[in-house]
Amino acid sequence: MCYTIPALVENIKNKSATISYFGERKTAVCELTNIACGDYVYAQGGYIIEKLPPDEAKKILITWEDLFFQLQELDATRAALGSADISSDDILQGILERARQGVIPSQSEAVKLLNLESVASRGLVRKTANYLRQQYHKNSCCVHGILEISNYCVRNCAYCGICASSNVTRYRMSFTEIINAAGEAIDKFGFKSLVLQSGQECGYTIRELAEIVAAIKARFPVLIFVSFGEVGVEGLRQLYQAGARGLLLRFETSNAVLYEKLHPGYNLDSRLEHLKAAYAMGYLIATGGLVGLPGQTEEDLVNDILLTSSLHAEMFSFGPFLPHPASCLAKYPKPLEQDVLGVLALARLMCAEKTKILITTAYETLSSLAREHGLMAGGNSIMINVTPLKYRALYNIYPHRAHENETVALQIRQALAELKALGRGPTDLGS
Ligand code: 5AD
């Protein structure tokens, strides 16, 4: 369906393929054994995940060709910088001009960008971030599905509504429920990429989680990200062997002292070891942190962005801290939308070329215009919640989560309309 379009394999050597989308070339890893030059394939996150019959591929491509270029044009027009997009603040103007030429802002410049007070200056930073997003990534916007398989958790993260000590009603989807929900997302709704998420030690052993991953991979063509907390290096290995190729694990904050305060009994180093081990194993990394934590400074946020980059994240996941009434951080305020947008835009300025930047559900909960604002400030990735509705509200990490009561079909309709209005193609065109 519509989350990705067929690519033509132009060249393949060992496990590396050159694939083309209407002439636009990408490189993709090919772990399938039946792929040859001239084949049509679907790719996700830089992996070829499925071969298509040529007739079917050509039919899809004919329906896409005009729209593909129309969307690109609309996006390029909206992302262009004009002669009026100049700041009267010479220092800011210098930083943004250099950023446009590929010079990454220094740490002190980055802090300045987060502290800007004028609406016009903040707007210009976002516009520059959007310009860079378009220059490096064109209009592709990746749309992952996320399936929350269990809300059991052994950890007591200070901000989280499903932490071990919370009295939320617990659920754990059965093996069959998980396969059915994943199957529906992939077969019926066309997702090519799925995140499986739960609390840490969620009621399934690692071996069982690996069996779930393997069972989905055996039945459906899909790129799987796992997000089960810190599963240990051996756990990561088992899940990779089962077919998982992505890890979504936020380090939450790069400030080690703050980390230990918020995560009693755990430390930042162990979190980072997981992320480093996963990258070394070949996982695609999605990571990031919370914005607006009590005690967090602008310097911390800049370090968060630098850390995310140094962990080779292919996707940045930064969302606002939203106080949960039953957590010990209940009395702390949530951040302003402009603070979240400032971090997304700065992330794009600091890592323009390499990364996808996610508009998180937490940000969508903070602002009903999050997608539009975030996608126009450097963002190029969204998630759709495919957790069965009867469980959705129980994954209560923060209150009143966006899309809590929306069917998958409705979320898709809305997302496609929002993306189309901005000229974005809901496709992951590979790395
Ligand atoms: N506000 C915002 N995000 C939260 N998370 C957990 N609790 C909250 C909250 N109160 C995020 C954490 C975690 C992800 C699954 O959910 O960053 O990594």
GROMACS .gro file of C-alpha atoms and ligand atoms in nm:
model
  449
    1MET     CA    1   0.000   0.000   0.000
    2CYS     CA    2   0.105   0.356   0.049
    3TYR     CA    3   0.382   0.362   0.306
    4THR     CA    4   0.651   0.289   0.059
    5ILE     CA    5   0.670   0.255  -0.315
    6PRO     CA    6   0.835  -0.020  -0.517
    7ALA     CA    7   1.198   0.034  -0.609
    8LEU     CA    8   1.381  -0.111  -0.908
    9VAL     CA    9   1.696  -0.308  -0.827
   10GLU     CA   10   1.966  -0.167  -1.054
   11ASN     CA   11   2.266  -0.343  -0.912
   12ILE     CA   12   2.333  -0.603  -0.646
   13LYS     CA   13   2.663  -0.725  -0.509
   14ASN     CA   14   2.707  -0.936  -0.198
   15LYS     CA   15   2.434  -0.798   0.026
   16SER     CA   16   2.442  -0.444  -0.104
   17ALA     CA   17   2.191  -0.328  -0.364
   18THR     CA   18   2.146  -0.006  -0.557
   19ILE     CA   19   1.775   0.058  -0.591
   20SER     CA   20   1.597   0.335  -0.776
   21TYR     CA   21   1.277   0.530  -0.721
   22PHE     CA   22   1.186   0.699  -1.048
   23GLY     CA   23   1.558   0.740  -1.110
   24GLU     CA   24   1.650   0.851  -0.757
   25ARG     CA   25   1.913   0.604  -0.635
   26LYS     CA   26   1.951   0.462  -0.284
   27THR     CA   27   2.162   0.189  -0.131
   28ALA     CA   28   1.992  -0.094   0.056
   29VAL     CA   29   2.102  -0.406   0.241
   30CYS     CA   30   1.959  -0.721   0.085
   31GLU     CA   31   1.925  -1.021   0.314
   32LEU     CA   32   1.675  -1.196   0.084
   33THR     CA   33   1.827  -1.460  -0.141
   34ASN     CA   34   1.592  -1.434  -0.438
   35ILE     CA   35   1.669  -1.080  -0.555
   36ALA     CA   36   1.831  -0.997  -0.889
   37CYS     CA   37   1.885  -0.690  -1.109
   38GLY     CA   38   1.559  -0.578  -1.268
   39ASP     CA   39   1.345  -0.698  -0.977
   40TYR     CA   40   1.101  -0.468  -0.801
   41VAL     CA   41   1.124  -0.457  -0.424
   42TYR     CA   42   1.002  -0.279  -0.116
   43ALA     CA   43   1.272  -0.140   0.109
   44GLN     CA   44   1.249   0.002   0.461
   45GLY     CA   45   1.513   0.170   0.672
   46GLY     CA   46   1.774   0.073   0.414
   47TYR     CA   47   1.674  -0.297   0.410
   48ILE     CA   48   1.506  -0.476   0.122
   49ILE     CA   49   1.212  -0.652   0.283
   50GLU     CA   50   1.002  -0.789  -0.003
   51LYS     CA   51   1.008  -0.871  -0.373
   52LEU     CA   52   0.704  -0.780  -0.583
   53PRO     CA   53   0.574  -0.926  -0.907
   54PRO     CA   54   0.680  -0.676  -1.183
   55ASP     CA   55   0.323  -0.623  -1.307
   56GLU     CA   56   0.200  -0.529  -0.961
   57ALA     CA   57   0.499  -0.300  -0.906
   58LYS     CA   58   0.452  -0.123  -1.240
   59LYS     CA   59   0.083  -0.072  -1.171
   60ILE     CA   60   0.160   0.088  -0.833
   61LEU     CA   61   0.433   0.304  -0.984
   62ILE     CA   62   0.203   0.436  -1.260
   63THR     CA   63  -0.046   0.553  -0.996
   64TRP     CA   64   0.235   0.712  -0.797
   65GLU     CA   65   0.448   0.877  -1.061
   66ASP     CA   66   0.261   1.207  -1.097
   67LEU     CA   67   0.182   1.239  -0.729
   68PHE     CA   68   0.543   1.156  -0.635
   69PHE     CA   69   0.677   1.456  -0.826
   70GLN     CA   70   0.386   1.687  -0.740
   71LEU     CA   71   0.440   1.628  -0.369
   72GLN     CA   72   0.814   1.684  -0.404
   73GLU     CA   73   0.751   2.014  -0.580
   74LEU     CA   74   0.502   2.136  -0.321
   75ASP     CA   75   0.742   2.047  -0.042
   76ALA     CA   76   1.038   2.215  -0.213
   77THR     CA   77   0.832   2.533  -0.263
   78ARG     CA   78   0.719   2.539   0.098
   79ALA     CA   79   1.068   2.471   0.230
   80ALA     CA   80   1.247   2.734   0.020
   81LEU     CA   81   1.407   3.028   0.198
   82GLY     CA   82   1.331   3.370   0.055
   83SER     CA   83   1.507   3.705   0.063
   84ALA     CA   84   1.295   3.805   0.366
   85ASP     CA   85   1.426   3.513   0.570
   86ILE     CA   86   1.708   3.710   0.723
   87SER     CA   87   1.759   3.792   1.088
   88SER     CA   88   1.849   4.136   1.216
   89ASP     CA   89   2.049   3.955   1.486
   90ASP     CA   90   2.388   3.929   1.313
   91ILE     CA   91   2.511   3.647   1.533
   92LEU     CA   92   2.199   3.440   1.467
   93GLN     CA   93   2.216   3.518   1.096
   94GLY     CA   94   2.577   3.397   1.089
   95ILE     CA   95   2.492   3.070   1.267
   96LEU     CA   96   2.203   2.998   1.031
   97GLU     CA   97   2.397   3.088   0.718
   98ARG     CA   98   2.680   2.858   0.821
   99ALA     CA   99   2.431   2.582   0.907
  100ARG     CA  100   2.289   2.609   0.556
  101GLN     CA  101   2.637   2.549   0.424
  102GLY     CA  102   2.679   2.240   0.639
  103VAL     CA  103   2.864   2.393   0.936
  104ILE     CA  104   2.730   2.248   1.260
  105PRO     CA  105   2.660   2.509   1.531
  106SER     CA  106   2.906   2.497   1.821
  107GLN     CA  107   2.779   2.404   2.167
  108SER     CA  108   2.754   2.765   2.278
  109GLU     CA  109   2.579   2.862   1.954
  110ALA     CA  110   2.338   2.573   2.004
  111VAL     CA  111   2.254   2.694   2.355
  112LYS     CA  112   2.191   3.039   2.211
  113LEU     CA  113   1.950   2.888   1.958
  114LEU     CA  114   1.754   2.717   2.236
  115ASN     CA  115   1.735   3.039   2.435
  116LEU     CA  116   1.607   3.269   2.161
  117GLU     CA  117   1.328   3.489   2.283
  118SER     CA  118   1.188   3.658   1.976
  119VAL     CA  119   0.914   3.478   1.789
  120ALA     CA  120   1.069   3.583   1.458
  121SER     CA  121   1.410   3.441   1.550
  122ARG     CA  122   1.265   3.110   1.664
  123GLY     CA  123   1.059   3.095   1.346
  124LEU     CA  124   1.369   3.151   1.134
  125VAL     CA  125   1.556   2.869   1.310
  126ARG     CA  126   1.267   2.631   1.236
  127LYS     CA  127   1.247   2.746   0.877
  128THR     CA  128   1.618   2.686   0.832
  129ALA     CA  129   1.578   2.341   0.986
  130ASN     CA  130   1.297   2.266   0.743
  131TYR     CA  131   1.510   2.392   0.454
  132LEU     CA  132   1.792   2.156   0.556
  133ARG     CA  133   1.549   1.868   0.596
  134GLN     CA  134   1.427   1.923   0.241
  135GLN     CA  135   1.779   1.962   0.100
  136TYR     CA  136   1.903   1.634   0.243
  137HIS     CA  137   1.594   1.417   0.270
  138LYS     CA  138   1.354   1.559   0.014
  139ASN     CA  139   0.990   1.502   0.102
  140SER     CA  140   0.998   1.148   0.236
  141CYS     CA  141   0.835   1.101   0.572
  142CYS     CA  142   0.866   0.771   0.743
  143VAL     CA  143   0.553   0.627   0.899
  144HIS     CA  144   0.615   0.346   1.144
  145GLY     CA  145   0.345   0.152   1.323
  146ILE     CA  146   0.387   0.096   1.696
  147LEU     CA  147   0.236  -0.201   1.876
  148GLU     CA  148   0.244  -0.187   2.256
  149ILE     CA  149   0.240  -0.554   2.349
  150SER     CA  150   0.244  -0.519   2.730
  151ASN     CA  151   0.241  -0.247   2.995
  152TYR     CA  152   0.414  -0.453   3.263
  153CYS     CA  153   0.739  -0.295   3.377
  154VAL     CA  154   0.991  -0.359   3.653
  155ARG     CA  155   1.140  -0.012   3.653
  156ASN     CA  156   1.032   0.288   3.850
  157CYS     CA  157   1.115   0.579   3.621
  158ALA     CA  158   1.003   0.888   3.810
  159TYR     CA  159   0.801   1.035   3.522
  160CYS     CA  160   0.629   0.725   3.391
  161GLY     CA  161   0.266   0.627   3.445
  162ILE     CA  162   0.323   0.254   3.386
  163CYS     CA  163   0.622   0.226   3.621
  164ALA     CA  164   0.632  -0.077   3.851
  165SER     CA  165   0.477   0.103   4.148
  166SER     CA  166   0.184   0.247   3.950
  167ASN     CA  167  -0.155   0.088   4.007
  168VAL     CA  168  -0.250   0.097   3.639
  169THR     CA  169  -0.441  -0.211   3.518
  170ARG     CA  170  -0.181  -0.436   3.359
  171TYR     CA  171  -0.213  -0.619   3.028
  172ARG     CA  172   0.001  -0.848   2.823
  173MET     CA  173  -0.116  -0.933   2.473
  174SER     CA  174  -0.113  -1.306   2.400
  175PHE     CA  175   0.115  -1.448   2.130
  176THR     CA  176  -0.185  -1.486   1.899
  177GLU     CA  177  -0.311  -1.133   1.967
  178ILE     CA  178   0.033  -0.995   1.883
  179ILE     CA  179   0.062  -1.191   1.559
  180ASN     CA  180  -0.291  -1.090   1.459
  181ALA     CA  181  -0.238  -0.722   1.538
  182ALA     CA  182   0.098  -0.719   1.356
  183GLY     CA  183  -0.055  -0.909   1.064
  184GLU     CA  184  -0.342  -0.665   1.038
  185ALA     CA  185  -0.105  -0.367   1.048
  186ILE     CA  186   0.116  -0.516   0.777
  187ASP     CA  187  -0.133  -0.697   0.550
  188LYS     CA  188  -0.442  -0.483   0.586
  189PHE     CA  189  -0.295  -0.139   0.649
  190GLY     CA  190   0.032  -0.171   0.457
  191PHE     CA  191   0.289  -0.095   0.726
  192LYS     CA  192   0.637  -0.199   0.621
  193SER     CA  193   0.795  -0.110   0.951
  194LEU     CA  194   0.672  -0.195   1.297
  195VAL     CA  195   0.794  -0.107   1.646
  196LEU     CA  196   0.713  -0.364   1.914
  197GLN     CA  197   0.713  -0.192   2.252
  198SER     CA  198   0.659  -0.283   2.617
  199GLY     CA  199   0.783  -0.199   2.964
  200GLN     CA  200   1.103  -0.366   3.079
  201GLU     CA  201   1.066  -0.738   3.168
  202CYS     CA  202   0.713  -0.720   3.042
  203GLY     CA  203   0.593  -1.066   3.130
  204TYR     CA  204   0.760  -1.237   2.834
  205THR     CA  205   1.109  -1.386   2.856
  206ILE     CA  206   1.365  -1.278   2.598
  207ARG     CA  207   1.332  -1.616   2.434
  208GLU     CA  208   0.956  -1.564   2.403
  209LEU     CA  209   1.005  -1.213   2.266
  210ALA     CA  210   1.249  -1.355   2.011
  211GLU     CA  211   0.990  -1.616   1.915
  212ILE     CA  212   0.735  -1.338   1.863
  213VAL     CA  213   0.977  -1.145   1.641
  214ALA     CA  214   1.066  -1.459   1.445
  215ALA     CA  215   0.700  -1.553   1.402
  216ILE     CA  216   0.614  -1.208   1.262
  217LYS     CA  217   0.917  -1.213   1.031
  218ALA     CA  218   0.827  -1.564   0.909
  219ARG     CA  219   0.474  -1.458   0.820
  220PHE     CA  220   0.504  -1.098   0.698
  221PRO     CA  221   0.748  -0.875   0.507
  222VAL     CA  222   0.836  -0.607   0.760
  223LEU     CA  223   1.122  -0.426   0.929
  224ILE     CA  224   1.096  -0.478   1.304
  225PHE     CA  225   1.219  -0.239   1.572
  226VAL     CA  226   1.220  -0.373   1.927
  227SER     CA  227   1.161  -0.148   2.226
  228PHE     CA  228   1.151  -0.365   2.536
  229GLY     CA  229   1.385  -0.159   2.757
  230GLU     CA  230   1.729  -0.285   2.859
  231VAL     CA  231   1.725  -0.650   2.753
  232GLY     CA  232   2.099  -0.707   2.798
  233VAL     CA  233   2.358  -0.766   2.528
  234GLU     CA  234   2.265  -1.133   2.500
  235GLY     CA  235   1.898  -1.034   2.474
  236LEU     CA  236   1.982  -0.793   2.194
  237ARG     CA  237   2.169  -1.072   2.016
  238GLN     CA  238   1.877  -1.314   2.045
  239LEU     CA  239   1.632  -1.056   1.915
  240TYR     CA  240   1.863  -0.968   1.625
  241GLN     CA  241   1.898  -1.335   1.536
  242ALA     CA  242   1.520  -1.362   1.543
  243GLY     CA  243   1.503  -1.090   1.278
  244ALA     CA  244   1.477  -0.757   1.463
  245ARG     CA  245   1.682  -0.492   1.281
  246GLY     CA  246   1.604  -0.178   1.478
  247LEU     CA  247   1.622  -0.079   1.844
  248LEU     CA  248   1.414   0.204   1.991
  249LEU     CA  249   1.563   0.285   2.329
  250ARG     CA  250   1.582   0.638   2.460
  251PHE     CA  251   1.864   0.730   2.694
  252GLU     CA  252   1.612   0.984   2.832
  253THR     CA  253   1.875   1.239   2.943
  254SER     CA  254   2.248   1.271   2.882
  255ASN     CA  255   2.294   1.423   3.228
  256ALA     CA  256   2.416   1.125   3.433
  257VAL     CA  257   2.325   1.282   3.768
  258LEU     CA  258   1.972   1.365   3.652
  259TYR     CA  259   1.944   1.018   3.498
  260GLU     CA  260   2.016   0.850   3.831
  261LYS     CA  261   1.770   1.075   4.013
  262LEU     CA  262   1.493   0.985   3.770
  263HIS     CA  263   1.578   0.615   3.738
  264PRO     CA  264   1.645   0.480   4.085
  265GLY     CA  265   1.886   0.186   4.082
  266TYR     CA  266   1.997   0.236   3.722
  267ASN     CA  267   2.265   0.441   3.553
  268LEU     CA  268   2.319   0.613   3.222
  269ASP     CA  269   2.630   0.410   3.139
  270SER     CA  270   2.440   0.085   3.126
  271ARG     CA  271   2.179   0.243   2.899
  272LEU     CA  272   2.451   0.369   2.667
  273GLU     CA  273   2.627   0.031   2.668
  274HIS     CA  274   2.307  -0.122   2.534
  275LEU     CA  275   2.281   0.134   2.259
  276LYS     CA  276   2.647   0.094   2.162
  277ALA     CA  277   2.626  -0.286   2.166
  278ALA     CA  278   2.313  -0.274   1.953
  279TYR     CA  279   2.479  -0.052   1.695
  280ALA     CA  280   2.783  -0.280   1.685
  281MET     CA  281   2.551  -0.575   1.623
  282GLY     CA  282   2.399  -0.402   1.323
  283TYR     CA  283   2.080  -0.261   1.469
  284LEU     CA  284   1.938   0.063   1.333
  285ILE     CA  285   1.927   0.294   1.632
  286ALA     CA  286   1.636   0.514   1.734
  287THR     CA  287   1.707   0.708   2.051
  288GLY     CA  288   1.680   1.044   2.221
  289GLY     CA  289   1.543   1.196   2.535
  290LEU     CA  290   1.278   1.388   2.718
  291VAL     CA  291   1.246   1.764   2.682
  292GLY     CA  292   1.152   1.974   2.984
  293LEU     CA  293   1.250   1.740   3.267
  294PRO     CA  294   1.266   1.909   3.606
  295GLY     CA  295   1.625   2.020   3.660
  296GLN     CA  296   1.722   1.988   3.292
  297THR     CA  297   1.918   2.276   3.139
  298GLU     CA  298   1.964   2.397   2.782
  299GLU     CA  299   2.322   2.267   2.798
  300ASP     CA  300   2.179   1.923   2.883
  301LEU     CA  301   1.953   1.937   2.579
  302VAL     CA  302   2.241   2.027   2.350
  303ASN     CA  303   2.438   1.737   2.498
  304ASP     CA  304   2.135   1.513   2.440
  305ILE     CA  305   2.143   1.598   2.071
  306LEU     CA  306   2.519   1.543   2.049
  307LEU     CA  307   2.489   1.213   2.233
  308THR     CA  308   2.210   1.096   2.003
  309SER     CA  309   2.428   1.172   1.706
  310SER     CA  310   2.733   0.999   1.855
  311LEU     CA  311   2.522   0.685   1.909
  312HIS     CA  312   2.471   0.673   1.528
  313ALA     CA  313   2.098   0.723   1.562
  314GLU     CA  314   1.919   0.689   1.233
  315MET     CA  315   1.614   0.828   1.409
  316PHE     CA  316   1.603   1.102   1.674
  317SER     CA  317   1.319   1.056   1.921
  318PHE     CA  318   1.275   1.364   2.139
  319GLY     CA  319   0.944   1.436   2.309
  320PRO     CA  320   0.816   1.653   2.592
  321PHE     CA  321   0.804   1.537   2.952
  322LEU     CA  322   0.432   1.526   3.038
  323PRO     CA  323   0.361   1.508   3.411
  324HIS     CA  324   0.161   1.202   3.509
  325PRO     CA  325  -0.073   1.277   3.804
  326ALA     CA  326   0.015   0.949   3.975
  327SER     CA  327   0.392   0.997   3.942
  328CYS     CA  328   0.623   1.174   4.183
  329LEU     CA  329   0.682   1.441   3.917
  330ALA     CA  330   0.310   1.525   3.904
  331LYS     CA  331   0.358   1.880   4.027
  332TYR     CA  332   0.617   1.979   3.767
  333PRO     CA  333   0.508   2.171   3.457
  334LYS     CA  334   0.519   2.037   3.105
  335PRO     CA  335   0.741   2.229   2.864
  336LEU     CA  336   0.611   2.486   2.618
  337GLU     CA  337   0.556   2.374   2.263
  338GLN     CA  338   0.818   2.622   2.146
  339ASP     CA  339   1.077   2.443   2.361
  340VAL     CA  340   1.002   2.108   2.197
  341LEU     CA  341   1.012   2.265   1.852
  342GLY     CA  342   1.339   2.435   1.940
  343VAL     CA  343   1.497   2.097   2.018
  344LEU     CA  344   1.365   1.936   1.697
  345ALA     CA  345   1.491   2.225   1.486
  346LEU     CA  346   1.829   2.230   1.660
  347ALA     CA  347   1.862   1.854   1.612
  348ARG     CA  348   1.812   1.907   1.239
  349LEU     CA  349   2.066   2.190   1.232
  350MET     CA  350   2.322   1.978   1.418
  351CYS     CA  351   2.259   1.656   1.228
  352ALA     CA  352   2.112   1.776   0.903
  353GLU     CA  353   2.218   1.502   0.673
  354LYS     CA  354   2.202   1.179   0.858
  355THR     CA  355   1.890   1.147   1.054
  356LYS     CA  356   1.517   1.110   1.063
  357ILE     CA  357   1.352   1.325   1.327
  358LEU     CA  358   1.038   1.189   1.482
  359ILE     CA  359   0.728   1.385   1.575
  360THR     CA  360   0.649   1.192   1.891
  361THR     CA  361   0.307   1.101   2.029
  362ALA     CA  362   0.396   1.293   2.344
  363TYR     CA  363   0.445   1.606   2.135
  364GLU     CA  364   0.115   1.534   1.959
  365THR     CA  365  -0.041   1.515   2.305
  366LEU     CA  366   0.106   1.852   2.399
  367SER     CA  367  -0.017   2.025   2.082
  368SER     CA  368  -0.288   1.939   1.832
  369LEU     CA  369  -0.074   2.104   1.564
  370ALA     CA  370   0.237   1.906   1.650
  371ARG     CA  371   0.263   1.725   1.319
  372GLU     CA  372   0.232   2.034   1.105
  373HIS     CA  373   0.462   2.238   1.328
  374GLY     CA  374   0.715   1.959   1.380
  375LEU     CA  375   0.729   1.859   1.014
  376MET     CA  376   0.789   2.226   0.926
  377ALA     CA  377   1.074   2.248   1.180
  378GLY     CA  378   1.298   1.970   1.054
  379GLY     CA  379   1.088   1.663   1.141
  380ASN     CA  380   1.035   1.384   0.890
  381SER     CA  381   0.893   1.089   1.071
  382ILE     CA  382   0.569   0.999   1.248
  383MET     CA  383   0.425   0.698   1.424
  384ILE     CA  384   0.081   0.544   1.411
  385ASN     CA  385  -0.045   0.346   1.706
  386VAL     CA  386  -0.165   0.000   1.603
  387THR     CA  387  -0.222  -0.133   1.955
  388PRO     CA  388  -0.573  -0.284   1.982
  389LEU     CA  389  -0.811  -0.020   2.120
  390LYS     CA  390  -0.903  -0.230   2.422
  391TYR     CA  391  -0.541  -0.201   2.544
  392ARG     CA  392  -0.445   0.140   2.409
  393ALA     CA  393  -0.554   0.352   2.707
  394LEU     CA  394  -0.377   0.117   2.949
  395TYR     CA  395  -0.041   0.209   2.800
  396ASN     CA  396  -0.077   0.514   3.015
  397ILE     CA  397   0.280   0.650   3.028
  398TYR     CA  398   0.131   1.000   3.044
  399PRO     CA  399  -0.232   1.112   3.052
  400HIS     CA  400  -0.465   1.167   2.754
  401ARG     CA  401  -0.227   1.032   2.495
  402ALA     CA  402  -0.297   1.151   2.143
  403HIS     CA  403  -0.478   0.892   1.927
  404GLU     CA  404  -0.580   0.698   2.238
  405ASN     CA  405  -0.928   0.628   2.102
  406GLU     CA  406  -0.868   0.644   1.727
  407THR     CA  407  -0.886   0.339   1.503
  408VAL     CA  408  -0.584   0.260   1.290
  409ALA     CA  409  -0.786   0.340   0.977
  410LEU     CA  410  -0.874   0.687   1.110
  411GLN     CA  411  -0.516   0.760   1.216
  412ILE     CA  412  -0.394   0.662   0.869
  413ARG     CA  413  -0.654   0.879   0.695
  414GLN     CA  414  -0.557   1.176   0.909
  415ALA     CA  415  -0.184   1.119   0.869
  416LEU     CA  416  -0.205   1.086   0.491
  417ALA     CA  417  -0.412   1.405   0.466
  418GLU     CA  418  -0.168   1.595   0.689
  419LEU     CA  419   0.133   1.474   0.494
  420LYS     CA  420  -0.026   1.544   0.158
  421ALA     CA  421  -0.113   1.902   0.258
  422LEU     CA  422   0.256   1.961   0.330
  423GLY     CA  423   0.381   1.786   0.018
  424ARG     CA  424   0.529   1.497   0.209
  425GLY     CA  425   0.539   1.145   0.071
  426PRO     CA  426   0.450   0.883   0.330
  427THR     CA  427   0.732   0.662   0.225
  428ASP     CA  428   1.057   0.545   0.365
  429LEU     CA  429   1.287   0.557   0.068
  430GLY     CA  430   1.570   0.373   0.241
  431SER     CA  431   1.889   0.510   0.382
  4325AD     N1  432   0.605   1.203   2.957
  4325AD     C1  433   0.663   1.189   2.836
  4325AD     N2  434   0.721   1.077   2.794
  4325AD     C2  435   0.722   0.971   2.878
  4325AD     N3  436   0.774   0.848   2.865
  4325AD     C3  437   0.747   0.779   2.975
  4325AD     N4  438   0.678   0.857   3.062
  4325AD     C4  439   0.662   0.977   3.003
  4325AD     C5  440   0.601   1.099   3.042
  4325AD     N5  441   0.542   1.114   3.161
  4325AD     C6  442   0.854   0.807   2.748
  4325AD     C7  443   0.995   0.769   2.789
  4325AD     C8  444   1.010   0.629   2.735
  4325AD     C9  445   0.900   0.619   2.633
  4325AD    C10  446   0.852   0.481   2.604
  4325AD     O1  447   0.795   0.693   2.690
  4325AD     O2  448   1.087   0.857   2.726
  4325AD     O3  449   1.135   0.603   2.677
   0.00000   0.00000   0.00000
